[in-house]
Short mmCIF file of C-alpha atoms in Angstrom, two decimals:
data_model
loop_
_atom_site.label_atom_id
_atom_site.label_comp_id
_atom_site.label_asym_id
_atom_site.label_seq_id
_atom_site.Cartn_x
_atom_site.Cartn_y
_atom_site.Cartn_z
CA MET A 15 -18.07 -12.59 -6.78
CA LYS A 16 -16.91 -9.81 -9.05
CA ILE A 17 -14.84 -7.15 -7.29
CA LEU A 18 -14.04 -3.69 -8.62
CA ILE A 19 -10.59 -2.64 -7.42
CA THR A 20 -9.35 0.93 -7.72
CA GLY A 21 -5.60 1.41 -8.00
CA GLY A 22 -5.11 -2.18 -9.10
CA ALA A 23 -1.95 -1.39 -11.08
CA GLY A 24 -0.23 -0.04 -7.99
CA PHE A 25 2.03 -1.96 -5.65
CA ILE A 26 -0.54 -3.31 -3.17
CA GLY A 27 -3.36 -3.39 -5.71
CA SER A 28 -1.43 -5.54 -8.17
CA ALA A 29 -0.43 -7.96 -5.39
CA LEU A 30 -4.08 -8.22 -4.39
CA ILE A 31 -5.20 -8.89 -7.96
CA ARG A 32 -2.50 -11.52 -8.48
CA HIS A 33 -3.71 -13.27 -5.33
CA LEU A 34 -7.39 -13.06 -6.27
CA ILE A 35 -6.82 -14.47 -9.74
CA ALA A 36 -4.40 -17.21 -8.67
CA GLU A 37 -5.94 -18.30 -5.35
CA THR A 38 -9.69 -17.52 -5.46
CA GLU A 39 -12.64 -17.75 -7.82
CA HIS A 40 -13.38 -14.02 -7.69
CA ALA A 41 -13.46 -11.97 -10.89
CA VAL A 42 -11.68 -8.60 -10.91
CA VAL A 43 -12.32 -5.25 -12.61
CA ASN A 44 -9.17 -3.14 -12.26
CA ILE A 45 -9.73 0.63 -12.38
CA ASP A 46 -6.47 2.59 -12.59
CA SER A 47 -5.38 5.88 -14.13
CA LEU A 48 -1.78 4.62 -14.58
CA THR A 49 0.14 7.33 -12.75
CA TYR A 50 3.93 7.24 -12.39
CA ALA A 51 3.92 4.43 -9.79
CA ALA A 52 1.56 2.10 -11.67
CA ASN A 53 2.94 -0.95 -13.45
CA LEU A 54 0.80 -3.18 -15.65
CA GLY A 55 3.80 -5.50 -15.95
CA ALA A 56 3.04 -6.67 -12.42
CA LEU A 57 -0.29 -7.97 -13.77
CA GLU A 58 0.98 -9.72 -16.87
CA ASP A 59 0.00 -13.21 -15.67
CA ALA A 60 -3.30 -12.10 -14.12
CA SER A 61 -4.29 -10.29 -17.30
CA GLN A 62 -4.35 -13.61 -19.17
CA SER A 63 -7.30 -14.77 -17.06
CA PRO A 64 -10.86 -14.41 -18.38
CA ARG A 65 -11.75 -13.28 -14.83
CA TYR A 66 -9.69 -10.09 -15.19
CA ILE A 67 -10.76 -6.81 -16.83
CA PHE A 68 -8.82 -3.54 -16.96
CA GLU A 69 -10.41 -0.11 -17.31
CA ARG A 70 -8.23 2.99 -17.46
CA ALA A 71 -10.03 5.65 -15.47
CA ASP A 72 -9.31 8.27 -12.83
CA VAL A 73 -10.90 7.80 -9.42
CA ARG A 74 -11.76 11.52 -9.49
CA ASP A 75 -13.96 11.01 -12.58
CA ARG A 76 -17.39 10.10 -11.20
CA HIS A 77 -18.89 9.60 -14.66
CA ALA A 78 -16.22 7.05 -15.58
CA LEU A 79 -16.67 5.27 -12.24
CA ALA A 80 -20.45 5.17 -12.61
CA ASN A 81 -20.09 3.81 -16.11
CA ALA A 82 -17.70 1.07 -14.96
CA LEU A 83 -20.10 0.06 -12.18
CA ALA A 84 -23.07 -0.02 -14.57
CA VAL A 85 -21.24 -2.02 -17.22
CA HIS A 86 -19.45 -4.55 -15.01
CA GLN A 87 -21.98 -4.91 -12.18
CA PRO A 88 -19.53 -5.77 -9.39
CA ASP A 89 -20.56 -7.31 -6.09
CA GLY A 90 -18.21 -5.09 -4.13
CA ILE A 91 -15.46 -2.48 -4.25
CA ILE A 92 -11.95 -2.49 -2.78
CA HIS A 93 -10.59 1.06 -2.83
CA LEU A 94 -6.80 1.32 -3.05
CA ALA A 95 -6.28 4.20 -5.49
CA ALA A 96 -4.19 6.83 -3.71
CA GLU A 97 -1.09 8.95 -3.77
CA SER A 98 1.04 7.32 -1.08
CA HIS A 99 4.51 8.81 -0.68
CA VAL A 100 5.00 11.00 2.38
CA ASP A 101 7.93 12.99 0.93
CA ARG A 102 5.92 13.85 -2.18
CA SER A 103 2.99 14.92 -0.01
CA ILE A 104 5.23 17.33 1.90
CA ALA A 105 6.73 18.79 -1.28
CA CYS A 106 3.49 18.97 -3.26
CA PRO A 107 0.28 18.14 -1.35
CA ASP A 108 -2.15 19.11 -4.13
CA GLU A 109 -2.38 15.67 -5.76
CA PHE A 110 -2.88 14.03 -2.38
CA ILE A 111 -5.87 16.23 -1.62
CA THR A 112 -7.54 15.75 -4.99
CA THR A 113 -6.84 12.01 -5.38
CA ASN A 114 -7.10 10.75 -1.82
CA ILE A 115 -9.93 12.98 -0.58
CA VAL A 116 -11.87 14.18 -3.62
CA GLY A 117 -11.30 10.86 -5.41
CA THR A 118 -12.70 8.94 -2.45
CA PHE A 119 -15.71 11.25 -2.36
CA GLU A 120 -16.39 10.73 -6.08
CA LEU A 121 -16.08 6.95 -5.69
CA LEU A 122 -18.38 6.92 -2.65
CA GLU A 123 -21.04 8.86 -4.53
CA ALA A 124 -20.80 6.57 -7.56
CA ALA A 125 -20.91 3.53 -5.25
CA ARG A 126 -23.90 4.90 -3.31
CA ALA A 127 -25.92 5.48 -6.46
CA TYR A 128 -25.03 2.01 -7.71
CA TYR A 129 -25.80 0.34 -4.37
CA GLU A 130 -29.18 2.02 -4.03
CA ARG A 131 -30.23 0.58 -7.39
CA LEU A 132 -29.24 -2.97 -6.50
CA GLU A 133 -32.03 -5.43 -5.84
CA TYR A 134 -32.05 -8.16 -3.23
CA PRO A 135 -30.25 -10.52 -2.73
CA ARG A 136 -27.31 -8.71 -4.43
CA ARG A 137 -27.90 -5.71 -2.19
CA ASN A 138 -27.20 -7.87 0.87
CA VAL A 139 -23.86 -9.04 -0.55
CA PHE A 140 -22.40 -5.70 -1.66
CA ARG A 141 -19.67 -4.03 0.41
CA PHE A 142 -17.08 -1.28 0.10
CA LEU A 143 -13.60 -1.88 1.58
CA ASN A 144 -11.49 1.23 2.07
CA VAL A 145 -7.78 0.35 2.33
CA SER A 146 -6.10 2.82 4.67
CA THR A 147 -2.85 3.13 6.60
CA ASP A 148 -1.58 3.11 10.18
CA GLU A 149 -0.22 6.62 9.57
CA VAL A 150 -3.67 8.08 10.26
CA TYR A 151 -3.03 7.30 13.94
CA GLY A 152 0.00 9.58 14.10
CA SER A 153 3.20 8.76 15.96
CA LEU A 154 3.89 6.42 18.88
CA ARG A 155 6.50 6.80 21.56
CA ASP A 156 8.81 3.88 22.37
CA GLN A 157 5.97 1.80 23.88
CA GLY A 158 2.43 0.93 22.89
CA LEU A 159 0.62 -0.22 19.74
CA PHE A 160 -2.04 1.18 17.45
CA THR A 161 -5.41 -0.53 17.89
CA GLU A 162 -8.66 -0.05 16.03
CA ASN A 163 -9.71 2.29 18.85
CA SER A 164 -6.66 4.54 18.57
CA ALA A 165 -7.50 8.20 18.01
CA TYR A 166 -6.74 9.73 14.63
CA ALA A 167 -3.78 12.14 14.76
CA PRO A 168 -2.26 12.40 11.24
CA ASN A 169 0.94 14.40 10.98
CA SER A 170 1.81 14.54 7.26
CA PRO A 171 -0.31 15.75 4.33
CA TYR A 172 -0.43 12.13 3.13
CA ALA A 173 -1.67 10.83 6.48
CA ALA A 174 -4.18 13.66 6.76
CA SER A 175 -5.56 12.90 3.30
CA LYS A 176 -5.99 9.22 4.17
CA ALA A 177 -7.61 10.10 7.49
CA SER A 178 -10.01 12.39 5.63
CA ALA A 179 -10.88 9.55 3.25
CA ASP A 180 -11.57 7.25 6.21
CA HIS A 181 -13.92 9.81 7.75
CA LEU A 182 -15.80 10.19 4.46
CA VAL A 183 -16.20 6.42 4.20
CA ARG A 184 -17.50 6.20 7.76
CA ALA A 185 -19.91 9.09 7.15
CA TRP A 186 -21.32 7.46 4.00
CA HIS A 187 -21.97 4.35 6.10
CA ARG A 188 -23.66 6.18 8.97
CA THR A 189 -25.58 8.69 6.84
CA TYR A 190 -26.49 6.72 3.73
CA GLY A 191 -26.23 3.12 4.89
CA LEU A 192 -23.44 2.19 2.47
CA PRO A 193 -22.00 -1.11 3.77
CA VAL A 194 -18.33 -0.30 4.38
CA VAL A 195 -15.28 -1.81 6.06
CA ILE A 196 -11.95 -0.04 6.69
CA SER A 197 -8.50 -1.62 6.98
CA HIS A 198 -5.26 -0.09 8.28
CA SER A 199 -1.95 -1.70 7.42
CA SER A 200 1.62 -1.14 8.49
CA ASN A 201 4.46 -0.44 6.00
CA ASN A 202 4.37 -2.78 3.01
CA TYR A 203 7.30 -4.16 1.04
CA GLY A 204 7.86 -6.83 -1.60
CA PRO A 205 8.34 -7.39 -5.35
CA TRP A 206 7.28 -4.66 -7.79
CA GLN A 207 7.33 -1.84 -5.22
CA PHE A 208 8.07 1.50 -6.88
CA PRO A 209 11.62 2.45 -5.80
CA GLU A 210 10.83 5.72 -4.09
CA LYS A 211 10.22 3.67 -0.92
CA LEU A 212 12.87 2.66 1.59
CA ILE A 213 13.58 -0.99 0.79
CA PRO A 214 13.72 -0.93 -3.04
CA ARG A 215 15.58 2.38 -3.11
CA THR A 216 18.12 1.10 -0.59
CA ALA A 217 18.62 -2.10 -2.58
CA ILE A 218 19.04 -0.32 -5.93
CA ASN A 219 21.54 2.15 -4.51
CA ALA A 220 23.42 -0.60 -2.71
CA LEU A 221 23.67 -2.69 -5.87
CA HIS A 222 25.10 0.28 -7.78
CA GLY A 223 27.42 1.51 -5.05
CA LYS A 224 25.42 4.75 -4.64
CA PRO A 225 24.94 6.64 -1.35
CA ILE A 226 22.15 5.31 0.85
CA THR A 227 20.74 8.37 2.61
CA LEU A 228 18.73 8.20 5.82
CA TYR A 229 16.83 10.92 7.64
CA GLY A 230 18.17 12.02 11.02
CA ARG A 231 20.08 9.17 12.63
CA GLY A 232 17.84 6.43 11.19
CA ASN A 233 16.16 5.84 14.56
CA ASN A 234 12.56 6.05 13.33
CA VAL A 235 10.73 2.75 13.80
CA ARG A 236 8.40 1.11 11.30
CA ASP A 237 6.38 -2.11 11.43
CA TRP A 238 6.92 -4.08 8.20
CA LEU A 239 4.40 -6.27 6.34
CA TYR A 240 5.09 -8.41 3.28
CA VAL A 241 2.71 -7.32 0.54
CA GLU A 242 1.42 -10.83 -0.24
CA ASP A 243 0.46 -11.26 3.41
CA HIS A 244 -1.40 -7.95 3.17
CA ALA A 245 -3.22 -9.14 0.05
CA ARG A 246 -4.43 -12.28 1.85
CA ALA A 247 -5.59 -10.17 4.78
CA LEU A 248 -7.54 -7.81 2.53
CA VAL A 249 -9.46 -10.74 1.05
CA ARG A 250 -10.34 -11.92 4.57
CA VAL A 251 -11.49 -8.43 5.55
CA PHE A 252 -13.53 -8.05 2.37
CA GLU A 253 -15.16 -11.45 2.67
CA HIS A 254 -15.67 -11.73 6.42
CA GLY A 255 -15.15 -8.34 8.08
CA LYS A 256 -18.13 -6.86 9.90
CA THR A 257 -19.82 -3.93 8.21
CA GLY A 258 -18.88 -0.63 9.81
CA GLU A 259 -15.78 -2.08 11.52
CA ARG A 260 -12.07 -1.29 11.22
CA TYR A 261 -9.30 -3.91 11.03
CA ASN A 262 -5.58 -3.41 11.62
CA ILE A 263 -3.17 -5.49 9.55
CA GLY A 264 0.44 -5.86 10.64
CA ALA A 265 3.14 -8.48 11.13
CA HIS A 266 4.67 -7.32 14.45
CA GLU A 267 8.00 -6.69 12.71
CA GLU A 268 9.35 -3.45 14.17
CA TRP A 269 12.74 -2.26 12.92
CA THR A 270 14.51 1.07 13.02
CA ASN A 271 15.21 2.43 9.57
CA LEU A 272 18.93 2.16 10.22
CA ASN A 273 18.81 -1.50 11.27
CA LEU A 274 16.59 -2.34 8.31
CA VAL A 275 18.95 -0.66 5.85
CA ARG A 276 21.90 -2.44 7.44
CA ARG A 277 20.08 -5.77 6.99
CA VAL A 278 19.34 -5.01 3.33
CA CYS A 279 23.02 -4.20 2.81
CA GLY A 280 24.19 -7.34 4.60
CA MET A 281 21.79 -9.58 2.72
CA LEU A 282 22.88 -8.13 -0.63
CA ASP A 283 26.53 -8.62 0.36
CA GLU A 284 25.62 -12.29 0.79
CA LEU A 285 23.37 -12.71 -2.27
CA ALA A 286 25.28 -10.48 -4.71
CA PRO A 287 28.82 -9.84 -3.47
CA ALA A 288 30.59 -7.00 -5.26
CA PRO A 289 34.33 -6.71 -4.46
CA GLY A 290 34.45 -3.37 -6.21
CA ILE A 291 31.84 -1.96 -3.82
CA GLY A 292 32.83 -3.77 -0.64
CA ALA A 293 30.61 -3.90 2.44
CA ARG A 294 27.55 -1.96 1.35
CA GLU A 295 26.81 -0.67 4.84
CA ARG A 296 29.58 1.86 4.30
CA LEU A 297 27.34 3.59 1.73
CA ILE A 298 24.94 4.81 4.46
CA GLU A 299 24.83 8.60 4.90
CA PHE A 300 22.69 10.70 7.23
CA VAL A 301 20.86 13.85 6.16
CA PRO A 302 18.69 16.41 8.01
CA ASP A 303 15.46 14.90 9.25
CA ARG A 304 12.17 15.03 7.36
CA LYS A 305 9.64 17.68 8.38
CA GLY A 306 7.24 16.27 10.98
CA HIS A 307 8.87 12.83 10.84
CA ASP A 308 6.80 10.37 12.90
CA HIS A 309 8.94 8.52 15.43
CA ARG A 310 7.30 5.10 15.48
CA TYR A 311 4.47 3.06 14.00
CA ALA A 312 3.43 -0.33 15.39
CA ILE A 313 0.23 -2.26 14.73
CA ASN A 314 -1.79 -4.48 17.06
CA ALA A 315 -3.40 -6.92 14.62
CA THR A 316 -5.05 -9.13 17.26
CA LYS A 317 -8.59 -8.35 16.08
CA THR A 318 -7.82 -9.32 12.48
CA GLN A 319 -5.95 -12.44 13.56
CA ASN A 320 -8.67 -13.66 15.94
CA GLU A 321 -11.83 -12.66 14.10
CA LEU A 322 -10.70 -13.34 10.55
CA ALA A 323 -8.26 -16.24 11.08
CA TRP A 324 -5.38 -14.46 9.37
CA ARG A 325 -1.68 -14.67 10.18
CA PRO A 326 1.33 -13.36 8.23
CA ASN A 327 3.33 -16.08 6.51
CA GLU A 328 6.53 -14.06 6.23
CA THR A 329 8.86 -12.63 8.82
CA LEU A 330 10.81 -9.57 7.78
CA GLU A 331 13.85 -11.79 7.34
CA SER A 332 12.11 -14.25 5.00
CA GLY A 333 10.10 -11.61 3.14
CA LEU A 334 13.12 -9.40 2.65
CA ARG A 335 15.10 -12.30 1.23
CA ARG A 336 12.26 -13.09 -1.19
CA THR A 337 12.10 -9.43 -2.22
CA LEU A 338 15.82 -9.05 -2.85
CA ARG A 339 16.02 -12.33 -4.76
CA TRP A 340 13.17 -11.09 -6.97
CA MET A 341 15.04 -7.86 -7.64
CA LEU A 342 18.23 -9.74 -8.50
CA ASP A 343 16.25 -12.00 -10.82
CA ASN A 344 14.75 -8.97 -12.58
CA PRO A 345 17.68 -6.72 -13.53
CA ALA A 346 15.71 -5.13 -16.37
CA TRP A 347 13.25 -3.75 -13.81
CA ILE A 348 16.12 -2.24 -11.83
CA ASP A 349 17.84 -0.85 -14.92
CA ALA A 350 14.62 0.82 -16.10
CA HIS A 351 14.24 2.69 -12.83
CA VAL A 352 17.90 3.70 -12.69
CA ALA A 353 17.68 5.04 -16.25
CA HIS A 354 14.51 6.94 -15.41
CA ASP A 355 16.14 8.50 -12.35
CA GLU A 356 19.28 9.48 -14.19
CA GLN A 357 17.31 11.00 -17.05
CA ASN A 358 15.02 13.04 -14.82
CA ALA A 359 17.39 14.08 -12.02
CA PRO A 360 20.99 12.94 -12.56
CA ALA A 361 22.38 14.27 -9.28
CA SER A 362 19.47 14.22 -6.89
CA ASN A 363 17.18 11.22 -7.31
CA LEU A 364 19.62 8.50 -6.33
CA ARG A 365 20.88 10.58 -3.43
CA ARG A 366 17.54 11.69 -2.04
CA PRO A 367 16.64 10.61 1.51
CA GLN A 368 15.02 7.24 1.87
CA GLY A 369 11.26 7.60 2.42
CA GLU A 370 9.62 4.69 4.14
#
């Protein structure tokens, strides 16, 4: 099959493409506008394959999307293109509305027109996978898990924009018959993640002896999923998920932000001891809490595990070790981000609160 992937130069998208090229026979058309968080370096090996094609285009540009569909004739779409950082959505929600909501609408319309022109048997094969987040479900108390039947209750502009996209996708299925599937994952981490997120930002600051800032008292709980495990799950959902269904993807790895940051610090003390810095846990500082900060996310992935025969390969401990070793083995990647931060905001970027 040939799969058109939007946002394929992003963190999750690039992991998915690397997996598809290395472990499957699928061909890939990567559509990405190359915003600040995109990184074609993460696709250097995949780009050598004759089964990989890159098209620079914005998901909000229906003409460009329609042209890509007409030229490349994919057998399905996996939609990952999105603005994804909660802090940025609170500070400046405009891009989240236009990319995550309007962009999804434009893609759905391009996909619908393309799908309606397909002839059998290709029409029977085509599907549209919308990659969403557990944040659309809102916040949990200390007990309970999100299931596919959990009510939507988004609390941040980011979560609301993703929930809106999900509702559009569902409506295009019910109204127009577009064959869709929706997935919801817990917090991802792993190599190549843009360092505005909790784990890479913590690691970079810890390696440089910079303050590691946490919202509130660091008691917010997140469920962590290694990005390569997520990529494998997405392939299973795309290939075998039931049309019109939703699938939760998570690894049952709940950690408070504070305990996670402490583990990152401790692991770096072991892997890259720095006598001049000392125990990196001492770098942790607390700052006023984020607006509308959700208390806890936790995914019940039983449906995905049982129906699609998927299980995560990595625990947080093993995945975190793989991630930090990758960072230590790629100092140029770290240095580039530190230089970018220092050039654009010398005093604030490295001290900003850690967004998960």
